[in-house]
JSON list of C-alpha atoms and ligand atoms in Angstrom, two decimals:
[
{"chain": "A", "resi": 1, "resn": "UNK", "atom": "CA", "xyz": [-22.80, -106.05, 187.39]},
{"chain": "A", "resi": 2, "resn": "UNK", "atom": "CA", "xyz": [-24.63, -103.84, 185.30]},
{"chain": "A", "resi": 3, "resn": "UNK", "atom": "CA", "xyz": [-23.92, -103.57, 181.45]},
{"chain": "A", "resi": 4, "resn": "UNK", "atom": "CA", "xyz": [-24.76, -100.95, 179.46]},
{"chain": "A", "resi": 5, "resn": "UNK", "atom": "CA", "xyz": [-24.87, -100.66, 175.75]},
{"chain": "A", "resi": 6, "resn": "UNK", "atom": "CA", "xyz": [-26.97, -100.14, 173.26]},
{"chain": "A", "resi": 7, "resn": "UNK", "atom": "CA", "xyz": [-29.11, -102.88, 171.15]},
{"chain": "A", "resi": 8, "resn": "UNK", "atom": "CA", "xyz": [-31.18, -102.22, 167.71]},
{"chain": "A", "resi": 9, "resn": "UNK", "atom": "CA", "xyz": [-30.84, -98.39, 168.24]},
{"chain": "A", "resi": 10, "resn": "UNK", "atom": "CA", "xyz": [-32.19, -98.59, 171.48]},
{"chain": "A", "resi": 11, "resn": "UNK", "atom": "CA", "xyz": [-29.89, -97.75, 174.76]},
{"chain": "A", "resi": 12, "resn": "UNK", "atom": "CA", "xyz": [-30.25, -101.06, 177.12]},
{"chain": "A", "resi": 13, "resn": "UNK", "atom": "CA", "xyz": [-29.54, -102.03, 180.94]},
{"chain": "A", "resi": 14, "resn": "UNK", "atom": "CA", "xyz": [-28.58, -105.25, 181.77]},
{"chain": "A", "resi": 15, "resn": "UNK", "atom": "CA", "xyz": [-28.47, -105.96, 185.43]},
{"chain": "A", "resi": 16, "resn": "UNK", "atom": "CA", "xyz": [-27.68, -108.65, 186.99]},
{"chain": "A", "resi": 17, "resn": "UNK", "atom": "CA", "xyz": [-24.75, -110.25, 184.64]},
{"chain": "A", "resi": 18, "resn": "UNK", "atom": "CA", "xyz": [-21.81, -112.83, 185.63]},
{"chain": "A", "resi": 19, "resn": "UNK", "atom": "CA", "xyz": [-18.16, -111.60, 184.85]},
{"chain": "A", "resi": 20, "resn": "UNK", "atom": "CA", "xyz": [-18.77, -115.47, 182.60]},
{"chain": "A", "resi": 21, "resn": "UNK", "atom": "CA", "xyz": [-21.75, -114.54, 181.31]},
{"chain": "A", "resi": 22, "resn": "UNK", "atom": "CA", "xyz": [-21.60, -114.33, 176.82]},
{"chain": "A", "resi": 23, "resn": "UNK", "atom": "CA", "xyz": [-23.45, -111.66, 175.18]},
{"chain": "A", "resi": 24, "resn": "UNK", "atom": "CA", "xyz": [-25.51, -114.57, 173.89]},
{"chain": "A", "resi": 25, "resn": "UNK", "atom": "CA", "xyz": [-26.96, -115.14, 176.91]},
{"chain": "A", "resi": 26, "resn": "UNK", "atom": "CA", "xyz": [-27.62, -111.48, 177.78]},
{"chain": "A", "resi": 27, "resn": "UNK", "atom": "CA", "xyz": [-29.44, -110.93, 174.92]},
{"chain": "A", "resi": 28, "resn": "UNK", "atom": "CA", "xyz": [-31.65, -114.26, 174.82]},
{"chain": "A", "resi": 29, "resn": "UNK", "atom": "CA", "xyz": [-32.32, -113.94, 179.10]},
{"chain": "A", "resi": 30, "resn": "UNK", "atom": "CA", "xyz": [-31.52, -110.21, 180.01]},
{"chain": "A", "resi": 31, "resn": "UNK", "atom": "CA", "xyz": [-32.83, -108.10, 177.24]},
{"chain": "A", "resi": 32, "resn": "UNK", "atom": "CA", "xyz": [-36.00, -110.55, 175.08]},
{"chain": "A", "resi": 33, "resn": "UNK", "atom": "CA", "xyz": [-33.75, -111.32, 172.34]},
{"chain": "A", "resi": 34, "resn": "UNK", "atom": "CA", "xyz": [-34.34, -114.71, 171.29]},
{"chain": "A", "resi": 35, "resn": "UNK", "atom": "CA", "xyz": [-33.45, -114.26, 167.83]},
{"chain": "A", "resi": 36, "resn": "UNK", "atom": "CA", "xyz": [-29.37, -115.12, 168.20]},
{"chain": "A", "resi": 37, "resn": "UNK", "atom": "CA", "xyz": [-29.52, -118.89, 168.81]},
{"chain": "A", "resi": 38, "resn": "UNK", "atom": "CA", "xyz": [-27.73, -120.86, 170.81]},
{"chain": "A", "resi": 39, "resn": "UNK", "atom": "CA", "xyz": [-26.62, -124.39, 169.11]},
{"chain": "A", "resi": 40, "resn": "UNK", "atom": "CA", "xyz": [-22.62, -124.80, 170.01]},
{"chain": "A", "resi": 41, "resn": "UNK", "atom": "CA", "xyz": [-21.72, -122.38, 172.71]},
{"chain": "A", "resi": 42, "resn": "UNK", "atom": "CA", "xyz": [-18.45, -122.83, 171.07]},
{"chain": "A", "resi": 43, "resn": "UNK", "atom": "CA", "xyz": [-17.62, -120.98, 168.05]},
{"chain": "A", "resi": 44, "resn": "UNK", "atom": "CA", "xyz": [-18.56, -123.34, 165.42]},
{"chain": "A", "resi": 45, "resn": "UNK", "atom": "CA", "xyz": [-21.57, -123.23, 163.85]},
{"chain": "A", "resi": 46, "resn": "UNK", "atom": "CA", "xyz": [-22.29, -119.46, 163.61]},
{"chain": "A", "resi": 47, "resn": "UNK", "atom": "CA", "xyz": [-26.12, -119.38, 165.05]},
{"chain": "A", "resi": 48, "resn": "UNK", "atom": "CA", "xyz": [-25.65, -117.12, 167.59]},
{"chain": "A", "resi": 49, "resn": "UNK", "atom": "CA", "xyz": [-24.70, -114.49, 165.43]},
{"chain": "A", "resi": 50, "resn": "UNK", "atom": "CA", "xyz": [-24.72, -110.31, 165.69]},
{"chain": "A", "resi": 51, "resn": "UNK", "atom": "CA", "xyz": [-23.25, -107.41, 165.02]},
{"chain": "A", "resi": 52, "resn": "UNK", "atom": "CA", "xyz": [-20.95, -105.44, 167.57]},
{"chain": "A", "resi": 53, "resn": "UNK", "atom": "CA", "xyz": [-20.03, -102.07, 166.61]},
{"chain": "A", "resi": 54, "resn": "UNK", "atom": "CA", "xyz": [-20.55, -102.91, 162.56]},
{"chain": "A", "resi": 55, "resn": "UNK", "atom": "CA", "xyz": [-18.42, -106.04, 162.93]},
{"chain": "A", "resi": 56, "resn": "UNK", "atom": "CA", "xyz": [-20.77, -109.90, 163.02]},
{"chain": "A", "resi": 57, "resn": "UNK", "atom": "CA", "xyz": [-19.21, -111.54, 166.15]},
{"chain": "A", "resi": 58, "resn": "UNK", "atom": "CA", "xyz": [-19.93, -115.12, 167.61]},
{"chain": "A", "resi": 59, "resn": "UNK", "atom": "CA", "xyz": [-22.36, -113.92, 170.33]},
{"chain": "A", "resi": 60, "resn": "UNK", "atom": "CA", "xyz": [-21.49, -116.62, 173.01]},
{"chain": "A", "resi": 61, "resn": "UNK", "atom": "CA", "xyz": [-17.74, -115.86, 172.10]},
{"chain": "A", "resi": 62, "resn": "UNK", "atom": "CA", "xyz": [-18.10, -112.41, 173.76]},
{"chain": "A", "resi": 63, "resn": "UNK", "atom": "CA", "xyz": [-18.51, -111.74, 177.39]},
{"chain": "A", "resi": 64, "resn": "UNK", "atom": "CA", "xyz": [-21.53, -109.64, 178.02]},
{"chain": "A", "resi": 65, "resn": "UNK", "atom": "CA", "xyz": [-19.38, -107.20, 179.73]},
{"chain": "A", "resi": 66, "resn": "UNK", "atom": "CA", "xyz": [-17.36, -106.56, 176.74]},
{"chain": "A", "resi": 67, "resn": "UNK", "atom": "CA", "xyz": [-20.53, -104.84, 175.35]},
{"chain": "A", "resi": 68, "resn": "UNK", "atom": "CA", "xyz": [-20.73, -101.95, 177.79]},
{"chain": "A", "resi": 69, "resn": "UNK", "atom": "CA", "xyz": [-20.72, -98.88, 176.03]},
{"chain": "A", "resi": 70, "resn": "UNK", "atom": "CA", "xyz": [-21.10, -100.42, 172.78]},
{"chain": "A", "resi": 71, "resn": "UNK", "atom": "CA", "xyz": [-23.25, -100.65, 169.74]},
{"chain": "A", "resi": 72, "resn": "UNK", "atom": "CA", "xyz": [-25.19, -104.23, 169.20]},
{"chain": "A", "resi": 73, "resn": "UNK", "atom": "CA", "xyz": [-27.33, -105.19, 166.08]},
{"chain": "A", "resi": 74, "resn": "UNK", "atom": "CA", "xyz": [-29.55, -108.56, 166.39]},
{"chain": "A", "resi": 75, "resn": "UNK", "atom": "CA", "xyz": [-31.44, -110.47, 163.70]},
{"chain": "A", "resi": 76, "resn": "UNK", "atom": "CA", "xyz": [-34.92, -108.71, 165.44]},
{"chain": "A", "resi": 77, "resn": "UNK", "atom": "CA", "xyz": [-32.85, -105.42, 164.31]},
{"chain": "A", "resi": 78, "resn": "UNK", "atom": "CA", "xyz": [-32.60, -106.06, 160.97]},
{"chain": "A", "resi": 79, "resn": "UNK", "atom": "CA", "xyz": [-36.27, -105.62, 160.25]},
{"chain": "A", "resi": 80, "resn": "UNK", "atom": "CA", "xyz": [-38.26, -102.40, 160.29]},
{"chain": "A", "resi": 81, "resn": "UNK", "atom": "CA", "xyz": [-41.54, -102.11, 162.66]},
{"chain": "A", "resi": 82, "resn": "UNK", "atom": "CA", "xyz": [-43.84, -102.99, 159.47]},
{"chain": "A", "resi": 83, "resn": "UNK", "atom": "CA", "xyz": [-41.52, -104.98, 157.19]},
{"chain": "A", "resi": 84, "resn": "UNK", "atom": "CA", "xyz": [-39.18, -107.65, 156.77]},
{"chain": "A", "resi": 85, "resn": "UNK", "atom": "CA", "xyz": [-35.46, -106.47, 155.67]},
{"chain": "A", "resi": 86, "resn": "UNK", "atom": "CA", "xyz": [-35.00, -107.83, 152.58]},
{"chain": "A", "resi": 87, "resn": "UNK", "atom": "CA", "xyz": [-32.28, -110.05, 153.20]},
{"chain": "A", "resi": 88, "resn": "UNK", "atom": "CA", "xyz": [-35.04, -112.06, 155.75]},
{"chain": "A", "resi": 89, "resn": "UNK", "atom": "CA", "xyz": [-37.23, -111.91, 152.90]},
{"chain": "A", "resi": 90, "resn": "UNK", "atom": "CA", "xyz": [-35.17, -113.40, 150.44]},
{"chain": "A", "resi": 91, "resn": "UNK", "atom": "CA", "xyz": [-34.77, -116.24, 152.65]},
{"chain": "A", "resi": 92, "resn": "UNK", "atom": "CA", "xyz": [-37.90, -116.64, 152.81]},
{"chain": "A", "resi": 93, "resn": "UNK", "atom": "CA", "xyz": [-39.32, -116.55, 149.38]},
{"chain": "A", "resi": 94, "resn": "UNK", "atom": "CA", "xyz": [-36.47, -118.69, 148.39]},
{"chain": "A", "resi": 95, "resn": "UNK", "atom": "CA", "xyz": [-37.44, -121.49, 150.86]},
{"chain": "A", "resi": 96, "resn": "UNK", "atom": "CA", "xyz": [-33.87, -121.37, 152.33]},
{"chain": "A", "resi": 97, "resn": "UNK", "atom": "CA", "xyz": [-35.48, -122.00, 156.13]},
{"chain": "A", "resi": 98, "resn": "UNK", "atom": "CA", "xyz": [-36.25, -125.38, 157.55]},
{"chain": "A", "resi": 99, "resn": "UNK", "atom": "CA", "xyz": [-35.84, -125.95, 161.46]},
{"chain": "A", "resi": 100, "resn": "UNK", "atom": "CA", "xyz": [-34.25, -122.21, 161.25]},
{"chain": "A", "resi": 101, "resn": "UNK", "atom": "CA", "xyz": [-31.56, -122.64, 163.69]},
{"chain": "A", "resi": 102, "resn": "UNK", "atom": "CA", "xyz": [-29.09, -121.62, 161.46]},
{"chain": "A", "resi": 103, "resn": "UNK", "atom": "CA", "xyz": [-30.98, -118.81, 160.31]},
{"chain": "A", "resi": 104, "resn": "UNK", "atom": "CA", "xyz": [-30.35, -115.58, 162.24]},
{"chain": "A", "resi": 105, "resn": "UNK", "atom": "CA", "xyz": [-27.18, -116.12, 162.04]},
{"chain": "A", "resi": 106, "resn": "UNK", "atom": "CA", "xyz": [-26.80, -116.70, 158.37]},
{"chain": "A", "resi": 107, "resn": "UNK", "atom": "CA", "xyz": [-29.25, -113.28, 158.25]},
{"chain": "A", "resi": 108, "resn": "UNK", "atom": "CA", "xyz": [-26.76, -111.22, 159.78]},
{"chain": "A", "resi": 109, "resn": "UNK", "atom": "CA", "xyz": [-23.81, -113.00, 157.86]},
{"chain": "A", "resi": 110, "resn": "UNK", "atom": "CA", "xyz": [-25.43, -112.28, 154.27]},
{"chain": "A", "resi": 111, "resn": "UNK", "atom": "CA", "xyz": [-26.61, -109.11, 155.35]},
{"chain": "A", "resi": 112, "resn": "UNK", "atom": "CA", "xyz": [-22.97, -108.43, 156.27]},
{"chain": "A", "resi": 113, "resn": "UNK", "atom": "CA", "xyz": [-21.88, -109.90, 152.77]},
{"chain": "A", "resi": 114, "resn": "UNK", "atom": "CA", "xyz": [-24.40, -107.99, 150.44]},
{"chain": "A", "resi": 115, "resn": "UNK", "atom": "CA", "xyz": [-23.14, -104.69, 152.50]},
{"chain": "A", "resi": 116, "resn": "UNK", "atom": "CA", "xyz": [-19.50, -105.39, 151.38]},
{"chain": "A", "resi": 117, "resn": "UNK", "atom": "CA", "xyz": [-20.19, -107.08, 148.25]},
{"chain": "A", "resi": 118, "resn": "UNK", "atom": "CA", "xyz": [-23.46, -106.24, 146.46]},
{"chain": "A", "resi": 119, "resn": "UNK", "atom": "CA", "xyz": [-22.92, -108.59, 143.66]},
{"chain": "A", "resi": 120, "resn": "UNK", "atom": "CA", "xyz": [-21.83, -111.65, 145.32]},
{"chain": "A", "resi": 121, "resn": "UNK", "atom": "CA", "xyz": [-20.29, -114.53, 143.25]},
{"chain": "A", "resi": 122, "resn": "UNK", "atom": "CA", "xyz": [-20.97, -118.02, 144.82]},
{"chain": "A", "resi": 123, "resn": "UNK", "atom": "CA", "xyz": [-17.33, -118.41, 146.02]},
{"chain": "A", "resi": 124, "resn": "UNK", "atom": "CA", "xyz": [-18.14, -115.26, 147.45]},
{"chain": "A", "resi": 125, "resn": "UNK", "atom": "CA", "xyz": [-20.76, -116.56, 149.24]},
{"chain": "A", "resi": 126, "resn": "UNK", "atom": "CA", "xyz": [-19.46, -119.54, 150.44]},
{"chain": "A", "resi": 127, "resn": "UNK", "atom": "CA", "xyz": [-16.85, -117.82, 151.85]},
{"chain": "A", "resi": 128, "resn": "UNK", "atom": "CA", "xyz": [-18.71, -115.37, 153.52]},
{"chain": "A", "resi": 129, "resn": "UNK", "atom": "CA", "xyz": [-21.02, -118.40, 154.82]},
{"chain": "A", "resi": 130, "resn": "UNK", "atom": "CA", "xyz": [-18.28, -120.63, 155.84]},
{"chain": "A", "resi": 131, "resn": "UNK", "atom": "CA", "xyz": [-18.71, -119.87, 159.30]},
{"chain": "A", "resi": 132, "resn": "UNK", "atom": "CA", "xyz": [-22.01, -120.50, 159.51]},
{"chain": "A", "resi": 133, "resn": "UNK", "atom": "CA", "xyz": [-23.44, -124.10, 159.89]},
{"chain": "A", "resi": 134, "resn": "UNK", "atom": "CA", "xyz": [-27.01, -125.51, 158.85]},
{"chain": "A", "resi": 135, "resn": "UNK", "atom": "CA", "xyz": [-27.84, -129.05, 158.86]},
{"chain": "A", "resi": 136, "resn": "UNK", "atom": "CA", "xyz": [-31.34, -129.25, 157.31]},
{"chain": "A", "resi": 137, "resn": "UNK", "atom": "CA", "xyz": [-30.98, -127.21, 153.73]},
{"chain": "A", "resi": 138, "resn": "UNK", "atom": "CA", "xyz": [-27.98, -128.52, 151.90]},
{"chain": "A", "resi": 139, "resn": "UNK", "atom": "CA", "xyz": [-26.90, -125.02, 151.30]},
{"chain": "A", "resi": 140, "resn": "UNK", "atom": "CA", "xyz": [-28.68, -124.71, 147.71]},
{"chain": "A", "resi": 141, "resn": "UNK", "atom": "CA", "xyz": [-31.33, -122.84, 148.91]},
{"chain": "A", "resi": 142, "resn": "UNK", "atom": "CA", "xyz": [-29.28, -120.83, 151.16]},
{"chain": "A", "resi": 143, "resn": "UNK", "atom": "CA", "xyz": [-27.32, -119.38, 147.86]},
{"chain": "A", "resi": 144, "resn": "UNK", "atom": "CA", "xyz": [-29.86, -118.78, 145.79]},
{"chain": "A", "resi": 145, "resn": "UNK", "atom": "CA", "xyz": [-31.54, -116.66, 148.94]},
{"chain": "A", "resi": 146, "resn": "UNK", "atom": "CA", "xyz": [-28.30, -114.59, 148.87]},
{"chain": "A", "resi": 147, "resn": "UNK", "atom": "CA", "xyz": [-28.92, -113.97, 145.26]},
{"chain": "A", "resi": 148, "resn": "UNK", "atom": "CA", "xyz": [-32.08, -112.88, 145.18]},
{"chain": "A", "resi": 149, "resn": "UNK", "atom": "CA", "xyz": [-31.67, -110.58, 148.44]},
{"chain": "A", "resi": 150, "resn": "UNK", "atom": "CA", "xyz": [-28.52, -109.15, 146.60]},
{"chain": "A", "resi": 151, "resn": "UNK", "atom": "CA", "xyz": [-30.44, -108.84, 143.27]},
{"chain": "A", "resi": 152, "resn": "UNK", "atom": "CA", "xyz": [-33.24, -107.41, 144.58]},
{"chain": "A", "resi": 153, "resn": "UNK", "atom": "CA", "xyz": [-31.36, -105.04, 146.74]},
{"chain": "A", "resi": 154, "resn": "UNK", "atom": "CA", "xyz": [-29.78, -103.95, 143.10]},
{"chain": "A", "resi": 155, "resn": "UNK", "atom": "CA", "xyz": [-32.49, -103.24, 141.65]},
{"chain": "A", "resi": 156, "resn": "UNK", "atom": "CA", "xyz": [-34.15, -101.03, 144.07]},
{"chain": "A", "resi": 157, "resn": "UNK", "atom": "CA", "xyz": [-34.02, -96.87, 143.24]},
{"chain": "B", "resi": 201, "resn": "LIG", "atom": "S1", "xyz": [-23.71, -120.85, 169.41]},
{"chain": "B", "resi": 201, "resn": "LIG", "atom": "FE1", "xyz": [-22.20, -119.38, 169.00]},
{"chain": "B", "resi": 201, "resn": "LIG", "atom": "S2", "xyz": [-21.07, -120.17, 167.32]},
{"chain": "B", "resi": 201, "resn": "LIG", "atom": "FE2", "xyz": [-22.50, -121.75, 167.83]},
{"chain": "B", "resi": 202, "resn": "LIG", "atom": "S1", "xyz": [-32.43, -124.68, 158.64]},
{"chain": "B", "resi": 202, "resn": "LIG", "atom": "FE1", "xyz": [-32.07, -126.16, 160.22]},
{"chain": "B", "resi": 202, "resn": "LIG", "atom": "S2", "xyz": [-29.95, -125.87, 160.69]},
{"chain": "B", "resi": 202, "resn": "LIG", "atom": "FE2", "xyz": [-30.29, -124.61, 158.98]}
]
């Protein structure tokens, strides 16, 4: 079938896809999105990402079909043509990126965090991280990136 929807602000056709098929796949293989990774297939560990219609979603939880007519935002989207947003630039200058499986997913999930909560507490954070796994950093760095994105995004004009 044939799925229509729109991804970073840009109206997309995806031919081809299995009534099975997740989004996660559609956007990795159909439409050059590598940036939602794939590391459980399950649920669990958060990798995989985006937003659907405003709202971060477990990308291989959703069936690419469910996207039709719909508004997707990946990791890639976050960033401008020129610059980094500043929530992947926190991450970053804080060092909180090692193999960087984890991290488009916990991009999207702090992005969604700082957007609800500009001045995140660390139980804030970790709650708002929770369902997002990463098995190199120890978390540490992780926080502190969350800070910085949130303080920086404070201080701007
Ligand atoms: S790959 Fe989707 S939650 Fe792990
Ligand atoms: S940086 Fe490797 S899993 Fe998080």
């Amino acid at each position: 079938m044939r799925v229509t929807t729109t991804v970073n602000g840009q109206r997309v056709e995806l031919d081809d896809v299995w009534e099975g098929e997740s989004l996660m796949y559609a956007l990795r293989e159909r439409a050059g999105l590598p940036g939602s990774k794939n590391a459980c297939e399950q649920g669990e560990c958060g990798s995989c990402t985006v937003y659907l219609d405003g709202v971060p979603v477990c990308s291989c939880l959703v069936a690419a079909g469910q996207s039709e007519g719909r508004d997707i935002t990946t990791v890639e989207g976050l960033a401008s043509k020129t610059d980094l947003h500043g929530v992947q630039q926190a991450f970053l200058d804080a060092g909180a990126v090692q193999c960087g499986f984890c991290t488009p997913g916990l991009l999207i999930a702090a992005h969604d965090l700082i957007a609800r909560v500009p001045e995140p507490s660390d139980p804030d954070i970790r709650e708002a991280l929770a369902g997002n796994l990463c098995r190199c950093t120890g978390y540490e760095k992780i926080m502190d990136a969350v800070h910085l994105a949130a303080d920086r995004a404070g201080a701007r004009p």
